[in-house]
Coordinates of C-alpha atoms and ligand atoms in Angstrom, one line a residue:
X1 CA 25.8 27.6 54.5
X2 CA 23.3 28.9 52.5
X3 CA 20.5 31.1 54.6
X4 CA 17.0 31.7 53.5
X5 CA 14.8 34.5 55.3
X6 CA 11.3 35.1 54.7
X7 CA 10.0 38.9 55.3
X8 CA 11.0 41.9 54.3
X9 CA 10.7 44.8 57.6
X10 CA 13.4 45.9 60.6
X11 CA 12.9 42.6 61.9
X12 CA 14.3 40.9 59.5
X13 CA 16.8 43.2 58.8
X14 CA 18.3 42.8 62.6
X15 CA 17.9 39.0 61.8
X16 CA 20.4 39.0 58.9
X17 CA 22.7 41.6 60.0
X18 CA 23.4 39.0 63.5
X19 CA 23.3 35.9 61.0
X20 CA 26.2 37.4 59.0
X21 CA 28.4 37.6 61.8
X22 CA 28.4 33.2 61.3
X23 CA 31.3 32.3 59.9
X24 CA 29.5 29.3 58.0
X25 CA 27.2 31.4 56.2
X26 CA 28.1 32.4 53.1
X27 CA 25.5 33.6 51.2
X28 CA 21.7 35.1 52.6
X29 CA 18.6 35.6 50.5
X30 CA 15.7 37.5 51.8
X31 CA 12.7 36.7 50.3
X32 CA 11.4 39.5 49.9
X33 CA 13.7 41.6 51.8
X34 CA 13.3 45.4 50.7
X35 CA 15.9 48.3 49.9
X36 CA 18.1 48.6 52.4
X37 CA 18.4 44.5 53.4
X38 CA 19.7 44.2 49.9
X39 CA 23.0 45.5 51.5
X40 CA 23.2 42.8 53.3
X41 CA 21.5 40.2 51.8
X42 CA 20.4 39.1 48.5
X43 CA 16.9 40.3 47.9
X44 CA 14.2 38.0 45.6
X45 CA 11.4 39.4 44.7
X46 CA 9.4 36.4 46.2
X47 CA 6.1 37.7 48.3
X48 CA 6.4 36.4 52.2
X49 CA 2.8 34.7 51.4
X50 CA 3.8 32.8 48.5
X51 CA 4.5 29.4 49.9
X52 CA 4.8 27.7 46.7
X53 CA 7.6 30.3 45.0
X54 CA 9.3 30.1 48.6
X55 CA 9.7 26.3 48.6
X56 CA 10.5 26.3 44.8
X57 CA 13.4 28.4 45.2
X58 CA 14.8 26.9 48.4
X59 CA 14.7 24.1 46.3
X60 CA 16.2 25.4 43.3
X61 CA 19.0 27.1 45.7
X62 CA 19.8 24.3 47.6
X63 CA 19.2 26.0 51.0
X64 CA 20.4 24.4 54.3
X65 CA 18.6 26.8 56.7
X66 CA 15.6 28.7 56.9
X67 CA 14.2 31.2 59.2
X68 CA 10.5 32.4 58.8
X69 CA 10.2 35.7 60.6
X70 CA 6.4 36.8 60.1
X71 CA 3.3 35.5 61.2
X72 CA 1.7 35.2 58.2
X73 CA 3.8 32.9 56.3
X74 CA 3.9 30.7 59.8
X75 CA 0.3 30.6 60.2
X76 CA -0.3 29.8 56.3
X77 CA 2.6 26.1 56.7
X78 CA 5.8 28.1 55.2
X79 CA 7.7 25.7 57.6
X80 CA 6.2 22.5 57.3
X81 CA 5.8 22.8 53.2
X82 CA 10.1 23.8 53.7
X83 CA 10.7 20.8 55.8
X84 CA 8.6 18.3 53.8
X85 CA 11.2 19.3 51.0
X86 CA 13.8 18.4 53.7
X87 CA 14.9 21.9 54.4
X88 CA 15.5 22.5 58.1
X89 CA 13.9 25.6 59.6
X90 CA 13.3 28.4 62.2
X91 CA 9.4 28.6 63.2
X92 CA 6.6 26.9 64.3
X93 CA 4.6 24.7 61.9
X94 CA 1.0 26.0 61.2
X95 CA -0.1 23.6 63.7
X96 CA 1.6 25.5 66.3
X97 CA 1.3 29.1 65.0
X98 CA -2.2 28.8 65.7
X99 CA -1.3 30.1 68.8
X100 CA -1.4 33.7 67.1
X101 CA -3.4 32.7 64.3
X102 CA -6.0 32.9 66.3
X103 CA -6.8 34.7 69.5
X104 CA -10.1 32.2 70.6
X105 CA -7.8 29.4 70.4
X106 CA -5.0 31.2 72.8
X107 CA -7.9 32.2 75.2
X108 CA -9.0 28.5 75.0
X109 CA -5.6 26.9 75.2
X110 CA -5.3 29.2 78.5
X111 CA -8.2 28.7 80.1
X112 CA -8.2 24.7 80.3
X113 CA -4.0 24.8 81.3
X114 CA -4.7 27.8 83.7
X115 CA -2.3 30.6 82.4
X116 CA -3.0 34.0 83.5
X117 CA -4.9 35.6 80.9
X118 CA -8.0 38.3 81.1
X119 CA -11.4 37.2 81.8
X120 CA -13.1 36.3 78.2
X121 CA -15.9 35.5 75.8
X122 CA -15.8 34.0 72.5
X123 CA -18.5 34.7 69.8
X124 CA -18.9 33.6 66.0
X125 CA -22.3 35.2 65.5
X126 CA -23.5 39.2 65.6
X127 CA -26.6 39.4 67.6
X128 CA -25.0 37.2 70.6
X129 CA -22.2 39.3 70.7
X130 CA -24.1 42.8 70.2
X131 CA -26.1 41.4 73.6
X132 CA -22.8 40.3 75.4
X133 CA -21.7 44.0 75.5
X134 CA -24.9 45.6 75.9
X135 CA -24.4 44.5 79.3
X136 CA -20.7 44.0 79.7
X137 CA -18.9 46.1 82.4
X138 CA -16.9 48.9 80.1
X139 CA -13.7 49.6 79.4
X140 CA -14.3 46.3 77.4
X141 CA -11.7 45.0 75.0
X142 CA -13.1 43.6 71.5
X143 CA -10.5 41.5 69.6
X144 CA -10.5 40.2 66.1
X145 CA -9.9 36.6 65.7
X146 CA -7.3 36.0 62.9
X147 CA -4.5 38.3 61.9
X148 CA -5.3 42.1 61.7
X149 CA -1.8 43.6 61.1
X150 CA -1.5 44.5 65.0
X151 CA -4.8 46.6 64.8
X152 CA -7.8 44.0 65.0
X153 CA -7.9 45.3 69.3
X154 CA -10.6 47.6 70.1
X155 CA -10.9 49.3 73.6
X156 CA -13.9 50.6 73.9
X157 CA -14.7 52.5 76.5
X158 CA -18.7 53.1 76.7
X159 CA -21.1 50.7 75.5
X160 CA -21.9 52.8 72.7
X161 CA -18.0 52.2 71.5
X162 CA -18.1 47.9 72.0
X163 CA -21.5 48.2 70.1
X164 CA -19.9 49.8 67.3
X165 CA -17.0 48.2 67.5
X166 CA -18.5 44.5 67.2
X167 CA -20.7 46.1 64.2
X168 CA -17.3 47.1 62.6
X169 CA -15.8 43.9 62.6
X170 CA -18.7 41.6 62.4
X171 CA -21.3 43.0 60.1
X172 CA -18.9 45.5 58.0
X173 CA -15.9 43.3 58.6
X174 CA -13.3 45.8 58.9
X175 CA -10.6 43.4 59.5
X176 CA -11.9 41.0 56.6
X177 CA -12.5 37.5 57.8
X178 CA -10.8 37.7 60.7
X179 CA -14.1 39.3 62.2
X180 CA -16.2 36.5 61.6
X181 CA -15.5 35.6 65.2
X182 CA -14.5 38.0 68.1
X183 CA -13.2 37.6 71.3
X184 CA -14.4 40.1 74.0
X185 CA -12.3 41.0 77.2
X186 CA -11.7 42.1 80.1
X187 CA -10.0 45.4 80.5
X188 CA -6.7 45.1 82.6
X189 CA -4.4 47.8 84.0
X190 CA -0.5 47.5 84.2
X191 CA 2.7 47.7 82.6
X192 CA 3.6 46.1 80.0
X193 CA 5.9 43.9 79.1
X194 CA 7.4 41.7 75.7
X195 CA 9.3 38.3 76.1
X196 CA 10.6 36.6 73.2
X197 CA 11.5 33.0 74.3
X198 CA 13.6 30.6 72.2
X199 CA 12.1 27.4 72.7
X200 CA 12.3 24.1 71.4
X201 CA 9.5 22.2 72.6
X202 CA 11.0 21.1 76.0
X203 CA 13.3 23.9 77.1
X204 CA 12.2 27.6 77.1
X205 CA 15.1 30.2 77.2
X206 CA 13.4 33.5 77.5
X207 CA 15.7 36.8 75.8
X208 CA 15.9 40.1 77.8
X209 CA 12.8 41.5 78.2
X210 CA 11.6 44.8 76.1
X211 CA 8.9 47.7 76.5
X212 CA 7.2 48.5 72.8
X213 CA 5.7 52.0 72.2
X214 CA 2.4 51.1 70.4
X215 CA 1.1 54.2 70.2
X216 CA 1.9 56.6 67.4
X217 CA 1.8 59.8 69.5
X218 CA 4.3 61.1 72.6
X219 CA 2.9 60.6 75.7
X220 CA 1.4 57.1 74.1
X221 CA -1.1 58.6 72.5
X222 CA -2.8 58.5 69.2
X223 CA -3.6 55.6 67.2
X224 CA -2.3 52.1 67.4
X225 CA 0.9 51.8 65.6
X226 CA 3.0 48.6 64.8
X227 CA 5.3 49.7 66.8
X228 CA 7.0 53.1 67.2
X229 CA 10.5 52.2 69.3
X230 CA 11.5 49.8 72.6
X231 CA 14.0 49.0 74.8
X232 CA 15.7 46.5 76.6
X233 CA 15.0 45.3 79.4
X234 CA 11.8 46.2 80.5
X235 CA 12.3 47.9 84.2
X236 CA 9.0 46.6 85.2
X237 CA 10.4 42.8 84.9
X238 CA 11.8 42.2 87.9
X239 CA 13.8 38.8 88.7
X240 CA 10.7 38.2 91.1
X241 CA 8.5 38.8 88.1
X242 CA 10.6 36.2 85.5
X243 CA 10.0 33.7 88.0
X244 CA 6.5 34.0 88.0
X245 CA 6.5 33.9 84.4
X246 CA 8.4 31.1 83.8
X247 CA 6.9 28.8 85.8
X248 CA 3.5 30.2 85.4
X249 CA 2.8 31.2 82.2
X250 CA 6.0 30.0 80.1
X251 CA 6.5 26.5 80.9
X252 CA 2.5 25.8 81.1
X253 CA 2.3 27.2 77.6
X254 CA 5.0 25.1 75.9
X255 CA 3.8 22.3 78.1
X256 CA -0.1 23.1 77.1
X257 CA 1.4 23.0 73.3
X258 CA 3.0 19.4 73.8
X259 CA -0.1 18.3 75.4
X260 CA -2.4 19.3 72.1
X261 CA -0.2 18.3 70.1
X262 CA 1.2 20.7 68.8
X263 CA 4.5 21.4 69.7
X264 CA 5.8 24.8 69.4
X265 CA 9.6 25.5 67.9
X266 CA 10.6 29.0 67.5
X267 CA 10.3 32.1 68.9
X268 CA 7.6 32.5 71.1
X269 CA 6.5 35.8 72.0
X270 CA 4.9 36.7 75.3
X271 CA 3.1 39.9 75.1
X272 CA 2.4 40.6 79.3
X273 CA 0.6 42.9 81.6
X274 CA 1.7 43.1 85.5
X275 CA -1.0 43.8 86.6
X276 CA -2.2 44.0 90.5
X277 CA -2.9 40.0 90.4
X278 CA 0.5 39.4 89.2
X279 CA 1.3 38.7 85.3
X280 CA -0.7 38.2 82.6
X281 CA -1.0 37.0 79.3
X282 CA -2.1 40.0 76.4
X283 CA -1.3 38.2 73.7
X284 CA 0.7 35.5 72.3
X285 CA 3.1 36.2 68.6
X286 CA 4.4 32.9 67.2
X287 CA 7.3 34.8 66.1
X288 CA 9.8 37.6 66.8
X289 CA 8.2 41.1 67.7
X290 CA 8.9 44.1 65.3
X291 CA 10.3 47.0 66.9
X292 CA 11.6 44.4 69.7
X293 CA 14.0 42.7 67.8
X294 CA 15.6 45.5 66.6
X295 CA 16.0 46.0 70.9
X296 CA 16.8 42.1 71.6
X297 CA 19.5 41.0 69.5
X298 CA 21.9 43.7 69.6
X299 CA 21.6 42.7 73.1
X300 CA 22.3 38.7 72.3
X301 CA 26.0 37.4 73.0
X302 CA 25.7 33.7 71.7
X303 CA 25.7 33.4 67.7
X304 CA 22.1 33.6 67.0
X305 CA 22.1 31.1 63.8
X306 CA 23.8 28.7 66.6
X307 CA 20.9 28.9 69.0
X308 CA 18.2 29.0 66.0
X309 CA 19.5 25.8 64.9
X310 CA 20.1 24.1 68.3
X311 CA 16.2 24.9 68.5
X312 CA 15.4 23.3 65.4
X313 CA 17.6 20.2 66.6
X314 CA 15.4 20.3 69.9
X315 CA 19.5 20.6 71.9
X316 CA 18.5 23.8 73.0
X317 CA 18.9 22.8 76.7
X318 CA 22.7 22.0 75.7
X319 CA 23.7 25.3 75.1
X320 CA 24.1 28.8 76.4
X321 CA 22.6 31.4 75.6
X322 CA 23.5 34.9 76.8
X323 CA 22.8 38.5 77.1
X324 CA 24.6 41.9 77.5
X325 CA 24.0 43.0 80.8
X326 CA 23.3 46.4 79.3
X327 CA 20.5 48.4 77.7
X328 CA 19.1 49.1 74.2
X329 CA 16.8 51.5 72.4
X330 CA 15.2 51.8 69.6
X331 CA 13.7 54.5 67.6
X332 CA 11.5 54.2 64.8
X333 CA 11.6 56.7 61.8
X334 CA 8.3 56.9 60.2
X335 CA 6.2 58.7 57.1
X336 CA 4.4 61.1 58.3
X337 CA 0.7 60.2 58.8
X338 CA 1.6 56.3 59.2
X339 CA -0.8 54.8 60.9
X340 CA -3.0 56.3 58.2
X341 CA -2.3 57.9 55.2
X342 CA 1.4 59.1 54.3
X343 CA 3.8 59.7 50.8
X344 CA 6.5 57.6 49.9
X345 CA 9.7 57.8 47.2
X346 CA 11.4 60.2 49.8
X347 CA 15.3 59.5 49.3
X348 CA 17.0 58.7 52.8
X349 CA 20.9 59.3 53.8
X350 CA 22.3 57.1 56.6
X351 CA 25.5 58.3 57.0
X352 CA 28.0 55.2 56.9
X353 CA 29.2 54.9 60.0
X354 CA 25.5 54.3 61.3
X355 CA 24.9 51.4 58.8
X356 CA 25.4 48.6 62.0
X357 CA 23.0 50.5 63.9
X358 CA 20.3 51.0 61.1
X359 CA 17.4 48.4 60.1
X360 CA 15.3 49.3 57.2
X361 CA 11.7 48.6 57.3
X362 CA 10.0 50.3 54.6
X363 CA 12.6 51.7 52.0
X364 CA 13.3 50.7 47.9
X365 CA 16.0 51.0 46.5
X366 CA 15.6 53.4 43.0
X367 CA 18.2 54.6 40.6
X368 CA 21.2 53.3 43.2
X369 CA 19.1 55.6 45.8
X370 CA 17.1 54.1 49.0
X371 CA 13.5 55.9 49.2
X372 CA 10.9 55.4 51.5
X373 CA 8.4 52.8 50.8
X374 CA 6.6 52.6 53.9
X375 CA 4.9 53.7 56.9
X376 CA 7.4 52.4 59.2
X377 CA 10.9 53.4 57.8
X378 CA 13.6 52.7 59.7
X379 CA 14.7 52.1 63.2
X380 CA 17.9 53.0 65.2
X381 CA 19.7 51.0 67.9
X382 CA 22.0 52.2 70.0
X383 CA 23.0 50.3 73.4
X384 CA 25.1 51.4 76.5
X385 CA 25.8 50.2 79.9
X386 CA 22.9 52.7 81.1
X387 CA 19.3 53.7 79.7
X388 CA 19.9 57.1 79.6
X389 CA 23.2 57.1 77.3
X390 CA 21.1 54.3 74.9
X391 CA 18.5 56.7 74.4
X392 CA 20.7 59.9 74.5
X393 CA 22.6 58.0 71.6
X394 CA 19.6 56.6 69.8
X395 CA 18.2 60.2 69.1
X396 CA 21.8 61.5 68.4
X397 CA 21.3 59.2 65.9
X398 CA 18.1 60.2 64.4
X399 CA 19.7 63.4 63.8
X400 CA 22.0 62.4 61.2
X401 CA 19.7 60.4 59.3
X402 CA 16.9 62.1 57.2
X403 CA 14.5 61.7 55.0
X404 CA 11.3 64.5 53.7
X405 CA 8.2 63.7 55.7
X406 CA 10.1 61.8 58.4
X407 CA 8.4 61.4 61.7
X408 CA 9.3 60.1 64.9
X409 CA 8.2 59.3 68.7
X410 CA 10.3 62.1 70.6
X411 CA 9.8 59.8 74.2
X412 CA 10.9 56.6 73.3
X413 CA 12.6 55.3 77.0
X414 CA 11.3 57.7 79.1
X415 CA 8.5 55.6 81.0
X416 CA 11.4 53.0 81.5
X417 CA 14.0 55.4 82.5
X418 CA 11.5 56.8 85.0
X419 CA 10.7 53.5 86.4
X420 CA 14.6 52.7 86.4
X421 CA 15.1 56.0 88.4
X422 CA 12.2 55.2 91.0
X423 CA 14.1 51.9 92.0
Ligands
AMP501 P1 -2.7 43.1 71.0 O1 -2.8 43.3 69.5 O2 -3.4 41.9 71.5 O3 -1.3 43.2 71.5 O4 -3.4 44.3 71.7 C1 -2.9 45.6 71.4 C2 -2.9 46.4 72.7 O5 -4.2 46.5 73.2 C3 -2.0 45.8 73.8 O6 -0.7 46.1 73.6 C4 -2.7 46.4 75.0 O7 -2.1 47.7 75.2 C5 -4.1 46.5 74.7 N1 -4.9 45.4 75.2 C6 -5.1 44.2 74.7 N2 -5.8 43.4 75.5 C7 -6.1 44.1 76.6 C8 -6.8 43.9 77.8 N3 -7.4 42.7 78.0 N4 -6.8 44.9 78.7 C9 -6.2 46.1 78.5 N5 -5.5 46.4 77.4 C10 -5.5 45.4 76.4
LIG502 N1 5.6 44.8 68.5 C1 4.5 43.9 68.6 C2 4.5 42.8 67.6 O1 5.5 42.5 66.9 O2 3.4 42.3 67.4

């Protein structure tokens, strides 16, 4: 078989390096993949927005399987222009990746099906908005629209804050046109939580659950980040807590999709906050999360390709798909400065015998040498029967592998292994 992936970060990279253990593949392209995927894969230098090229050279290539790992592609019909050319695929259709593309249609969807979500209001003009928070009961959450890269969320805390913060994005549109409308929140309180769920339209299988560390600092603090290391599973999802979800929040949703028409195939991500009123709904990704992946499916047991395509083929509820019963963490390697401003064309030795547990994010390849070309650079995956050994290993890890400039969270796990110890 001939694979096609579309992205180019960690994500992907954990993607094709569990795809390569199918027998049937034999050859991968990653479109546009980046420095350190081209050891596994074969890289094109095809942008993950450029629908068009992307079809044309499935075409050309003869593919018989495609996965679309980012949102952006997904929300802009990658799938749907791949199957109208017959090629089978993993993803929603645009119809269906709505359900990231924009947060006042998630709200929406969740208030008429009744899914646990935050208290909300939806606005598409300034001055309504400006008065909504002039009154609104602070911490208040102000939320972009479309797609902001994982940074269109504002919390502000005073009113002075949501004031500027709706100026920002409506009137100076600091997240482009996805500020034309905003959706404005109510602050909740709780852990955390990420669920990536295969689903097929009827069945929903959710993977083991994952903790991100959005923030870009120790101690989560500092600036929003895309992602700065997880692990797997999330302490604070208990089997009490799955329950809930599934028949509260998972099953609605798929069912809530079905009922709009617009079925959802893919990976569904369920980004969740226990809080005192049980779970609720943050956000939802139409896609795999990035660093949780790079947690998940070292985790996953059954041949992913063989669940992707038993997805596509709507037969998910005919197969198995398991877990590990152990634990995973991941730590990310960034430039220094990332969120904001950092240097790149640093070269970066992973010493061979980590290659398995390293996925490149931002790296090119120059001269035969792999450089940084990125804020997020890399992140490593270790797993073991206990928390503690993952993470011990993980940052073993991060020893051996260097770069100039490299940065890196220094307390990835230790929320989780602290709740893990409480129990
Ligand atoms: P999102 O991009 O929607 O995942 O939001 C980024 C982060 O903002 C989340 O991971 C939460 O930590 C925080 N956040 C989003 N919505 C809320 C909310 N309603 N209450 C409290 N925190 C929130
Ligand atoms: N790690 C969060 C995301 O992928 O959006």
């Amino acid at each position: 078989m001939k694979i096609l992936v579309v992205g180019g970060g960690g994500r992907e990279h954990a993607i094709i390096k569990k795809i390569k253990l199918n027998h049937d593949v034999e050859k991968i392209f990653a479109l546009p993949g980046n420095g350190g995927i081209a050891r596994d894969a074969e890289c094109v230098d095809i942008g993950a927005k450029d629908i068009a090229s992307i079809v044309a050279f499935a075409v050309e290539n003869a593919i018989d399987y495609a996965i679309v790992a980012p949102d952006d592609p997904l929300v802009l019909g990658a799938v749907d222009a791949l199957e109208e050319k017959g090629i089978p695929c993993f993803g929603p259709r645009s119809n269906a990746a709505i359900i990231e593309g924009s947060k006042a249609f998630a709200k929406d969807l969740m208030k008429k099906y009744g899914i646990p979500t935050a208290e909300y209001a939806v606005f598409t003009d300034c001055e309504s908005a400006l008065e909504y928070v002039s009154t609104a009961p602070v911490p208040t959450v102000i939320k972009a629209d479309g797609l902001a890269l994982g940074k269109g969320v504002i919390i502000a805390q005073t009113r002075e804050e949501a004031i500027s913060a709706v100026k920002s994005m409506m009137m100076d549109k600091a997240f482009g046109k996805s500020g034309d409308c905003v959706v404005i929140e109510e602050y909740l309180t709780g852990p955390e939580v990420s669920v990536l769920a295969f689903t097929d339209g009827k069945t929903v299988v959710p993977m083991v659950s994952s903790m991100d560390h959005k923030r870009a600092h120790d101690g989560d603090t500092g600036l929003n980040t895309g992602g700065m290391g997880t692990v797997a599973p999330n302490p604070y999802y208990t089997d009490e807590i799955a329950l809930e979800c599934m028949n509260r929040i998972f099953m609605p949703t798929v069912k809530a999709m079905n009922a709009e028409g617009r079925t959802f195939k893919g990976c569904l991500y369920f980004g969740l906050m226990i809080t005192d009123n049980g779970p609720k709904v943050i956000e939802y990704n139409c896609r795999f999360g990035d660093p949780e992946t790079q947690v998940v499916l070292p985790l996953l047991k059954t041949d992913l390709l063989t669940v992707m395509r038993a997805v596509t083929d709507e037969r998910l509820a005919d197969i198995n798909v398991e877990f590990e019963p152990a634990h995973a963490c991941c730590v990310i390697m960034a430039s220094k400065g990332y969120p904001e401003k950092y240097d790149k064309g640093f070269e970066i030795t992973v010493p061979s015998d980590l290659e398995d547990k390293v996925f490149i994010a931002g790296a090119a390849e120059k001269d035969g040498k792999l450089v940084t070309n990125g804020g997020r650079v890399l992140g490593i995956t270790e797993t073991d029967v206990t928390l503690k050994n993952a993470i011990q290993k993980a940052y073993a890890d991060v020893e051996k592998v260097s770069f100039e400039n490299a940065y890196y969270r220094k307390d990835i796990g230790k929320k989780a292994l602290a709740a893990t110890e409480e129990r």
